[in-house]
Amino acid sequence: MSGAYDVIVIGLGAMGSSACYHLAARGHRVLGLDQYHLAHDRGSSHGETRLIRKAYFENPSYVPLLRRAYELWENLELECGRTLFERAGLVTFGRPGASRVFDGARASGRLYDIPLEEFSREQAIGRWPIYRPPEGFAAAFEPGAGFLYAERCVLAHANEARKRGAELRENEPVVDFAIENRQAVVRTACGRYTAARLIVAGGGWSASLLRELVLPLTLRKMMLGWFPATSDHAAEKGAPGFVFDLDDDFYYGFPQIDGESIKVAGHRRFEPLAAPEDKDRLPPSAQRIAPLRQFVRDCLPFAQDEMLRTSHCIYTMTPDEDFIIDRHPTAPELVFAAGFSGHGFKFASVVGEILADLAIEGETAQPISFLSAARFSA
């Protein structure tokens, strides 16, 4: 099997499926390749839900990208005819003046005029009795925030790409690739393919796929837990997503969408991971589960601390926890995106657009200079 394409995309998770969609929507001949099936649970694009917000405490430079991401998620919803984005709002709890998460969200909101409602601890408990923040905490509520349905978003991008002529091949591992005579050549377990451009969006496999670039990427295994909760947590009853910046970690979670449980995680509750294939090799230890159960007991009075089920997600981390989106320094035919550091999914709609821009035009109008790989070699 062989063929000539305008662009080949390696990896069909959140970023790669979006890139295929944007390229196909512009009329390009696209081949997408993934070693697993679409919306699989082996990497970083599963687990039912992802928070999305604009008051970005991590770095306000992301806010312009988020504004575009919101527009593109809304466009995709209209095209696929399914709800992808629940605008449930997000409440962030922290100690004013001492919380990077809380203070950063407020600073980002003020800088970019993002609507935020602020509450004292007592006011927040009155508004949302399902939460019990510690003494001295306050709350910031972003009504325009919410959550995305993760697998549904990946499938929407992939399905809409296929409708526009993209060829997406599942369960076809890439053996190797190269840029030869200014053309991408990709070999898989099934054949050899060529294209004018190549995009690599390999998630947890990025360090291996892009080994020549020696990107500073490390893998972490992140545990997610589902806990029983009353219907007071239901999204249809107005329960928002939540973030608690506590002394030992910041914890986050989602409204109830299955009629029985809520998903909760601790953002810093990492386990080292040598290789993506090891993600589900061992079940979570009691030592990993205990802090999550303690958080539920302390801060979620309408939930129970007996975990119903767990899942693991791969975080592919950079040293500064910002993404890497760039072109190869000596082979501009190759574009890559990696190191989304546990907060990238919400950007998938705009990252796909940016990757399409870089592959076809060689540049993008989106402000991504702070995401260049060159920052690690300066």
Tab-separated table of C-alpha atoms in Angstrom:
chain	number	residue	atom	x	y	z
A	1	MET	CA	0.000	0.000	0.000
A	2	SER	CA	1.296	3.453	-0.840
A	3	GLY	CA	-0.058	6.853	-1.707
A	4	ALA	CA	0.772	10.509	-2.129
A	5	TYR	CA	-0.889	13.068	0.141
A	6	ASP	CA	-0.603	16.750	0.863
A	7	VAL	CA	-0.191	16.109	4.611
A	8	ILE	CA	0.262	13.022	6.776
A	9	VAL	CA	-0.703	13.324	10.448
A	10	ILE	CA	0.818	10.885	12.944
A	11	GLY	CA	-1.381	10.528	16.021
A	12	LEU	CA	-5.162	10.867	16.020
A	13	GLY	CA	-5.786	11.941	19.586
A	14	ALA	CA	-7.159	15.359	20.488
A	15	MET	CA	-4.555	17.360	18.539
A	16	GLY	CA	-4.031	15.089	15.545
A	17	SER	CA	-7.731	14.517	14.854
A	18	SER	CA	-8.262	18.281	14.975
A	19	ALA	CA	-5.384	18.878	12.546
A	20	CYS	CA	-6.905	16.354	10.123
A	21	TYR	CA	-10.228	18.144	10.316
A	22	HIS	CA	-8.784	21.594	9.632
A	23	LEU	CA	-6.634	20.349	6.771
A	24	ALA	CA	-9.485	18.450	5.141
A	25	ALA	CA	-11.804	21.433	5.579
A	26	ARG	CA	-9.316	23.461	3.493
A	27	GLY	CA	-9.441	20.879	0.724
A	28	HIS	CA	-6.110	19.142	1.328
A	29	ARG	CA	-5.450	15.451	0.797
A	30	VAL	CA	-4.918	14.136	4.319
A	31	LEU	CA	-3.782	10.817	5.738
A	32	GLY	CA	-4.124	10.320	9.486
A	33	LEU	CA	-2.425	7.393	11.249
A	34	ASP	CA	-2.843	5.988	14.738
A	35	GLN	CA	-1.500	2.833	16.338
A	36	TYR	CA	-4.813	2.330	18.172
A	37	HIS	CA	-8.483	2.925	17.449
A	38	LEU	CA	-10.002	6.392	17.597
A	39	ALA	CA	-10.767	7.783	21.072
A	40	HIS	CA	-8.783	4.969	22.733
A	41	ASP	CA	-7.863	4.964	26.421
A	42	ARG	CA	-4.099	4.365	26.082
A	43	GLY	CA	-2.955	7.988	26.077
A	44	SER	CA	-4.176	11.443	27.063
A	45	SER	CA	-7.484	12.026	25.239
A	46	HIS	CA	-9.950	9.907	27.217
A	47	GLY	CA	-11.706	9.911	30.583
A	48	GLU	CA	-15.093	11.373	29.588
A	49	THR	CA	-14.590	15.057	30.433
A	50	ARG	CA	-12.101	17.946	30.428
A	51	LEU	CA	-12.447	21.380	32.032
A	52	ILE	CA	-12.358	24.438	29.779
A	53	ARG	CA	-11.908	27.991	31.026
A	54	LYS	CA	-10.584	31.344	29.905
A	55	ALA	CA	-9.329	32.901	33.175
A	56	TYR	CA	-6.104	30.988	32.834
A	57	PHE	CA	-3.938	30.978	35.947
A	58	GLU	CA	-1.119	28.994	34.288
A	59	ASN	CA	-0.142	31.811	31.937
A	60	PRO	CA	-2.308	34.672	30.578
A	61	SER	CA	-0.568	34.281	27.199
A	62	TYR	CA	-2.913	31.344	26.587
A	63	VAL	CA	-6.063	33.486	26.740
A	64	PRO	CA	-6.047	34.587	23.058
A	65	LEU	CA	-5.699	30.928	22.075
A	66	LEU	CA	-8.588	30.026	24.354
A	67	ARG	CA	-10.825	32.638	22.769
A	68	ARG	CA	-10.222	31.067	19.387
A	69	ALA	CA	-10.620	27.573	20.840
A	70	TYR	CA	-14.077	28.488	22.152
A	71	GLU	CA	-15.133	29.714	18.711
A	72	LEU	CA	-13.901	26.547	17.057
A	73	TRP	CA	-15.558	24.207	19.565
A	74	GLU	CA	-18.834	26.025	18.950
A	75	ASN	CA	-18.379	25.702	15.187
A	76	LEU	CA	-17.633	21.981	15.513
A	77	GLU	CA	-20.752	21.465	17.627
A	78	LEU	CA	-22.859	23.009	14.884
A	79	GLU	CA	-21.217	20.883	12.209
A	80	CYS	CA	-21.473	17.545	13.999
A	81	GLY	CA	-24.871	18.184	15.571
A	82	ARG	CA	-23.814	16.962	19.028
A	83	THR	CA	-23.153	18.697	22.329
A	84	LEU	CA	-19.402	18.827	22.896
A	85	PHE	CA	-19.143	21.699	25.376
A	86	GLU	CA	-21.316	21.980	28.507
A	87	ARG	CA	-21.259	25.572	29.742
A	88	ALA	CA	-21.684	24.621	33.379
A	89	GLY	CA	-19.326	27.272	34.764
A	90	LEU	CA	-16.290	26.750	36.986
A	91	VAL	CA	-15.769	27.739	40.610
A	92	THR	CA	-12.177	28.074	41.851
A	93	PHE	CA	-11.447	28.034	45.593
A	94	GLY	CA	-8.227	29.345	47.071
A	95	ARG	CA	-6.677	31.486	49.769
A	96	PRO	CA	-6.476	35.076	48.396
A	97	GLY	CA	-2.913	36.313	48.177
A	98	ALA	CA	-1.465	32.847	48.737
A	99	SER	CA	-2.881	30.736	45.922
A	100	ARG	CA	-1.260	30.671	42.497
A	101	VAL	CA	-4.411	29.091	41.090
A	102	PHE	CA	-6.942	31.488	42.620
A	103	ASP	CA	-4.843	34.646	42.293
A	104	GLY	CA	-3.709	33.718	38.786
A	105	ALA	CA	-7.274	33.171	37.576
A	106	ARG	CA	-8.326	36.556	38.935
A	107	ALA	CA	-5.295	38.289	37.391
A	108	SER	CA	-5.894	36.681	34.013
A	109	GLY	CA	-9.579	37.596	34.194
A	110	ARG	CA	-8.802	41.231	34.921
A	111	LEU	CA	-6.135	41.454	32.221
A	112	TYR	CA	-8.456	40.138	29.516
A	113	ASP	CA	-11.798	41.381	30.890
A	114	ILE	CA	-13.125	37.853	31.452
A	115	PRO	CA	-16.340	37.857	33.521
A	116	LEU	CA	-15.648	36.462	37.009
A	117	GLU	CA	-17.880	36.563	40.067
A	118	GLU	CA	-16.112	36.647	43.446
A	119	PHE	CA	-17.476	35.200	46.683
A	120	SER	CA	-16.398	34.972	50.292
A	121	ARG	CA	-16.254	31.488	51.763
A	122	GLU	CA	-19.668	31.909	53.404
A	123	GLN	CA	-21.233	33.302	50.230
A	124	ALA	CA	-19.815	30.428	48.183
A	125	ILE	CA	-21.214	27.808	50.578
A	126	GLY	CA	-24.584	29.535	50.400
A	127	ARG	CA	-24.491	29.478	46.600
A	128	TRP	CA	-23.067	25.934	46.325
A	129	PRO	CA	-23.681	23.893	49.499
A	130	ILE	CA	-22.149	20.879	47.700
A	131	TYR	CA	-18.695	22.408	48.382
A	132	ARG	CA	-16.991	22.994	51.740
A	133	PRO	CA	-13.865	25.141	51.248
A	134	PRO	CA	-11.443	25.525	54.171
A	135	GLU	CA	-11.526	28.530	56.478
A	136	GLY	CA	-9.937	31.635	54.946
A	137	PHE	CA	-10.725	30.590	51.368
A	138	ALA	CA	-12.649	32.605	48.801
A	139	ALA	CA	-14.182	31.650	45.453
A	140	ALA	CA	-14.058	32.960	41.887
A	141	PHE	CA	-16.789	31.768	39.536
A	142	GLU	CA	-16.338	31.875	35.768
A	143	PRO	CA	-19.829	31.465	34.273
A	144	GLY	CA	-18.525	31.063	30.704
A	145	ALA	CA	-16.369	28.065	31.610
A	146	GLY	CA	-17.464	24.440	31.647
A	147	PHE	CA	-16.351	21.074	30.371
A	148	LEU	CA	-15.817	19.188	27.130
A	149	TYR	CA	-16.818	15.597	26.421
A	150	ALA	CA	-13.373	14.219	25.637
A	151	GLU	CA	-13.968	11.129	23.480
A	152	ARG	CA	-16.897	12.821	21.781
A	153	CYS	CA	-14.637	15.738	20.744
A	154	VAL	CA	-11.997	13.432	19.264
A	155	LEU	CA	-14.608	11.499	17.306
A	156	ALA	CA	-16.299	14.699	16.108
A	157	HIS	CA	-13.047	16.019	14.631
A	158	ALA	CA	-12.257	12.628	13.083
A	159	ASN	CA	-15.733	12.082	11.642
A	160	GLU	CA	-15.942	15.587	10.203
A	161	ALA	CA	-12.461	15.140	8.710
A	162	ARG	CA	-13.580	11.939	7.017
A	163	LYS	CA	-16.695	13.639	5.662
A	164	ARG	CA	-14.361	16.129	3.998
A	165	GLY	CA	-12.236	13.446	2.388
A	166	ALA	CA	-9.543	12.705	4.967
A	167	GLU	CA	-8.304	9.125	5.083
A	168	LEU	CA	-7.858	8.050	8.701
A	169	ARG	CA	-6.212	4.697	9.351
A	170	GLU	CA	-6.681	3.205	12.806
A	171	ASN	CA	-4.648	0.384	14.386
A	172	GLU	CA	-1.741	1.085	12.036
A	173	PRO	CA	1.492	1.721	13.976
A	174	VAL	CA	4.172	3.923	12.444
A	175	VAL	CA	7.508	2.135	12.034
A	176	ASP	CA	9.559	5.176	11.020
A	177	PHE	CA	9.454	8.399	9.038
A	178	ALA	CA	11.913	10.760	7.401
A	179	ILE	CA	12.107	13.897	5.300
A	180	GLU	CA	13.749	12.939	2.013
A	181	ASN	CA	14.233	15.414	-0.827
A	182	ARG	CA	11.834	17.806	0.901
A	183	GLN	CA	9.122	15.173	1.080
A	184	ALA	CA	7.786	13.210	4.048
A	185	VAL	CA	8.105	9.440	3.823
A	186	VAL	CA	6.254	7.393	6.447
A	187	ARG	CA	6.468	3.623	6.864
A	188	THR	CA	3.864	1.766	8.894
A	189	ALA	CA	3.141	-1.852	9.654
A	190	CYS	CA	0.967	-1.848	6.520
A	191	GLY	CA	2.807	0.221	3.940
A	192	ARG	CA	4.769	3.254	2.816
A	193	TYR	CA	3.219	6.705	2.340
A	194	THR	CA	4.510	10.028	1.045
A	195	ALA	CA	3.342	13.589	1.487
A	196	ALA	CA	4.495	17.152	0.994
A	197	ARG	CA	4.152	17.827	4.733
A	198	LEU	CA	4.148	15.829	7.958
A	199	ILE	CA	2.536	16.614	11.323
A	200	VAL	CA	3.527	14.640	14.416
A	201	ALA	CA	1.070	14.837	17.320
A	202	GLY	CA	2.160	11.773	19.238
A	203	GLY	CA	1.109	12.559	22.806
A	204	GLY	CA	2.988	10.315	25.228
A	205	TRP	CA	4.936	8.790	22.332
A	206	SER	CA	6.338	12.184	21.223
A	207	ALA	CA	9.800	11.773	22.745
A	208	SER	CA	10.277	8.532	20.832
A	209	LEU	CA	8.775	9.765	17.573
A	210	LEU	CA	10.783	13.001	17.725
A	211	ARG	CA	13.918	11.569	19.336
A	212	GLU	CA	16.172	13.489	16.922
A	213	LEU	CA	15.010	16.767	18.472
A	214	VAL	CA	15.812	15.635	22.051
A	215	LEU	CA	12.795	17.452	23.453
A	216	PRO	CA	12.746	17.768	27.276
A	217	LEU	CA	9.653	15.605	27.792
A	218	THR	CA	8.891	13.407	30.783
A	219	LEU	CA	5.905	11.126	31.332
A	220	ARG	CA	3.643	11.018	34.363
A	221	LYS	CA	0.694	8.775	35.124
A	222	MET	CA	-2.331	10.656	36.432
A	223	MET	CA	-5.121	8.911	38.330
A	224	LEU	CA	-8.762	9.923	37.944
A	225	GLY	CA	-11.436	8.708	40.354
A	226	TRP	CA	-15.226	8.541	40.270
A	227	PHE	CA	-17.061	8.932	43.594
A	228	PRO	CA	-20.745	8.484	44.477
A	229	ALA	CA	-22.572	11.802	44.822
A	230	THR	CA	-26.140	13.002	45.217
A	231	SER	CA	-28.058	14.561	42.356
A	232	ASP	CA	-27.234	17.970	43.854
A	233	HIS	CA	-23.997	17.600	41.866
A	234	ALA	CA	-25.861	17.129	38.574
A	235	ALA	CA	-24.993	19.460	35.726
A	236	GLU	CA	-28.677	19.917	34.902
A	237	LYS	CA	-29.207	21.240	38.437
A	238	GLY	CA	-26.601	23.940	37.895
A	239	ALA	CA	-23.590	22.317	39.518
A	240	PRO	CA	-20.372	23.750	38.043
A	241	GLY	CA	-16.940	22.264	37.617
A	242	PHE	CA	-14.641	22.963	40.547
A	243	VAL	CA	-11.011	23.582	41.511
A	244	PHE	CA	-9.642	23.631	45.082
A	245	ASP	CA	-6.093	24.926	45.591
A	246	LEU	CA	-5.169	23.228	48.866
A	247	ASP	CA	-1.813	23.096	50.610
A	248	ASP	CA	-0.888	19.607	49.365
A	249	ASP	CA	-2.268	19.795	45.809
A	250	PHE	CA	-4.895	21.389	43.680
A	251	TYR	CA	-7.890	19.172	43.155
A	252	TYR	CA	-10.449	19.480	40.414
A	253	GLY	CA	-13.655	17.813	39.346
A	254	PHE	CA	-16.810	17.834	37.305
A	255	PRO	CA	-20.565	17.880	37.690
A	256	GLN	CA	-22.413	14.594	37.701
A	257	ILE	CA	-23.242	13.383	34.177
A	258	ASP	CA	-24.008	9.692	34.762
A	259	GLY	CA	-26.672	9.989	37.455
A	260	GLU	CA	-24.528	8.506	40.212
A	261	SER	CA	-20.964	9.816	40.428
A	262	ILE	CA	-18.576	12.732	39.987
A	263	LYS	CA	-15.060	12.614	38.572
A	264	VAL	CA	-12.305	14.005	40.831
A	265	ALA	CA	-8.533	14.256	40.430
A	266	GLY	CA	-5.514	15.805	42.113
A	267	HIS	CA	-3.441	17.679	39.567
A	268	ARG	CA	-0.103	16.933	41.263
A	269	ARG	CA	-0.871	13.313	42.115
A	270	PHE	CA	1.648	11.994	39.606
A	271	GLU	CA	3.352	8.660	39.336
A	272	PRO	CA	6.532	8.333	37.245
A	273	LEU	CA	5.989	6.554	33.947
A	274	ALA	CA	8.834	5.005	31.964
A	275	ALA	CA	6.817	4.347	28.802
A	276	PRO	CA	3.231	4.948	27.668
A	277	GLU	CA	2.628	1.220	27.426
A	278	ASP	CA	3.123	0.933	31.205
A	279	LYS	CA	0.204	3.227	32.040
A	280	ASP	CA	-2.221	0.497	33.121
A	281	ARG	CA	0.354	-2.094	34.169
A	282	LEU	CA	-0.364	-1.679	37.893
A	283	PRO	CA	-3.588	-0.673	39.690
A	284	PRO	CA	-3.502	2.502	41.800
A	285	SER	CA	-2.022	1.983	45.254
A	286	ALA	CA	-3.813	2.818	48.491
A	287	GLN	CA	-1.210	5.539	49.003
A	288	ARG	CA	-2.352	7.219	45.764
A	289	ILE	CA	-6.048	6.827	46.503
A	290	ALA	CA	-5.971	8.021	50.139
A	291	PRO	CA	-5.394	11.773	49.473
A	292	LEU	CA	-8.204	11.838	46.927
A	293	ARG	CA	-10.597	10.173	49.378
A	294	GLN	CA	-9.505	12.643	52.069
A	295	PHE	CA	-10.244	15.553	49.759
A	296	VAL	CA	-13.744	14.205	49.096
A	297	ARG	CA	-14.377	13.818	52.841
A	298	ASP	CA	-13.112	17.308	53.633
A	299	CYS	CA	-14.515	19.392	50.772
A	300	LEU	CA	-17.421	17.575	49.096
A	301	PRO	CA	-20.117	16.934	51.729
A	302	PHE	CA	-22.656	15.630	49.210
A	303	ALA	CA	-20.266	12.943	47.910
A	304	GLN	CA	-19.024	9.677	49.416
A	305	ASP	CA	-15.353	8.798	49.718
A	306	GLU	CA	-15.615	5.214	48.409
A	307	MET	CA	-14.162	5.274	44.912
A	308	LEU	CA	-16.377	3.543	42.340
A	309	ARG	CA	-13.799	3.289	39.586
A	310	THR	CA	-10.516	4.724	38.385
A	311	SER	CA	-8.752	5.527	35.161
A	312	HIS	CA	-5.266	6.716	34.262
A	313	CYS	CA	-4.207	9.431	31.868
A	314	ILE	CA	-0.730	10.247	30.570
A	315	TYR	CA	0.712	13.688	31.222
A	316	THR	CA	3.569	14.507	28.838
A	317	MET	CA	5.402	17.239	30.729
A	318	THR	CA	7.776	20.013	29.685
A	319	PRO	CA	10.054	21.663	32.274
A	320	ASP	CA	7.976	24.854	32.304
A	321	GLU	CA	4.655	23.014	31.744
A	322	ASP	CA	3.927	25.041	28.605
A	323	PHE	CA	3.235	23.302	25.308
A	324	ILE	CA	5.611	22.836	22.398
A	325	ILE	CA	4.214	23.715	18.951
A	326	ASP	CA	6.808	24.276	16.243
A	327	ARG	CA	8.390	23.349	12.939
A	328	HIS	CA	11.520	21.237	12.681
A	329	PRO	CA	14.532	23.593	12.729
A	330	THR	CA	16.175	22.109	9.619
A	331	ALA	CA	13.287	20.260	7.957
A	332	PRO	CA	10.382	22.744	7.792
A	333	GLU	CA	8.212	20.117	6.128
A	334	LEU	CA	7.824	18.583	9.601
A	335	VAL	CA	5.519	20.246	12.143
A	336	PHE	CA	4.990	18.921	15.646
A	337	ALA	CA	3.003	19.451	18.830
A	338	ALA	CA	3.966	17.875	22.156
A	339	GLY	CA	4.269	18.364	25.900
A	340	PHE	CA	0.724	19.427	26.733
A	341	SER	CA	1.519	18.906	30.425
A	342	GLY	CA	-1.937	17.961	31.642
A	343	HIS	CA	-3.773	21.094	30.531
A	344	GLY	CA	-3.845	20.891	26.746
A	345	PHE	CA	-7.093	19.173	25.773
A	346	LYS	CA	-9.232	22.319	25.881
A	347	PHE	CA	-6.942	23.841	23.232
A	348	ALA	CA	-7.292	20.973	20.753
A	349	SER	CA	-9.648	22.832	18.433
A	350	VAL	CA	-7.217	25.729	17.951
A	351	VAL	CA	-4.051	23.593	18.072
A	352	GLY	CA	-5.364	21.654	15.073
A	353	GLU	CA	-5.904	24.916	13.226
A	354	ILE	CA	-2.397	26.097	14.132
A	355	LEU	CA	-0.814	22.841	12.965
A	356	ALA	CA	-2.656	23.139	9.665
A	357	ASP	CA	-1.417	26.728	9.321
A	358	LEU	CA	2.191	25.770	10.007
A	359	ALA	CA	2.104	22.780	7.685
A	360	ILE	CA	0.548	24.569	4.726
A	361	GLU	CA	1.491	28.231	5.167
A	362	GLY	CA	4.651	27.890	7.229
A	363	GLU	CA	3.276	30.341	9.802
A	364	THR	CA	0.185	31.100	11.852
A	365	ALA	CA	-1.590	34.251	12.940
A	366	GLN	CA	-2.106	32.782	16.403
A	367	PRO	CA	0.308	34.050	19.125
A	368	ILE	CA	2.410	30.942	19.776
A	369	SER	CA	5.956	32.306	19.981
A	370	PHE	CA	6.068	31.420	23.699
A	371	LEU	CA	5.483	27.756	22.734
A	372	SER	CA	8.516	27.405	20.473
A	373	ALA	CA	10.868	24.487	21.108
A	374	ALA	CA	13.763	26.945	20.783
A	375	ARG	CA	13.134	28.184	24.327
A	376	PHE	CA	14.816	25.042	25.653
A	377	SER	CA	18.032	25.581	23.696
A	378	ALA	CA	18.469	29.304	24.240
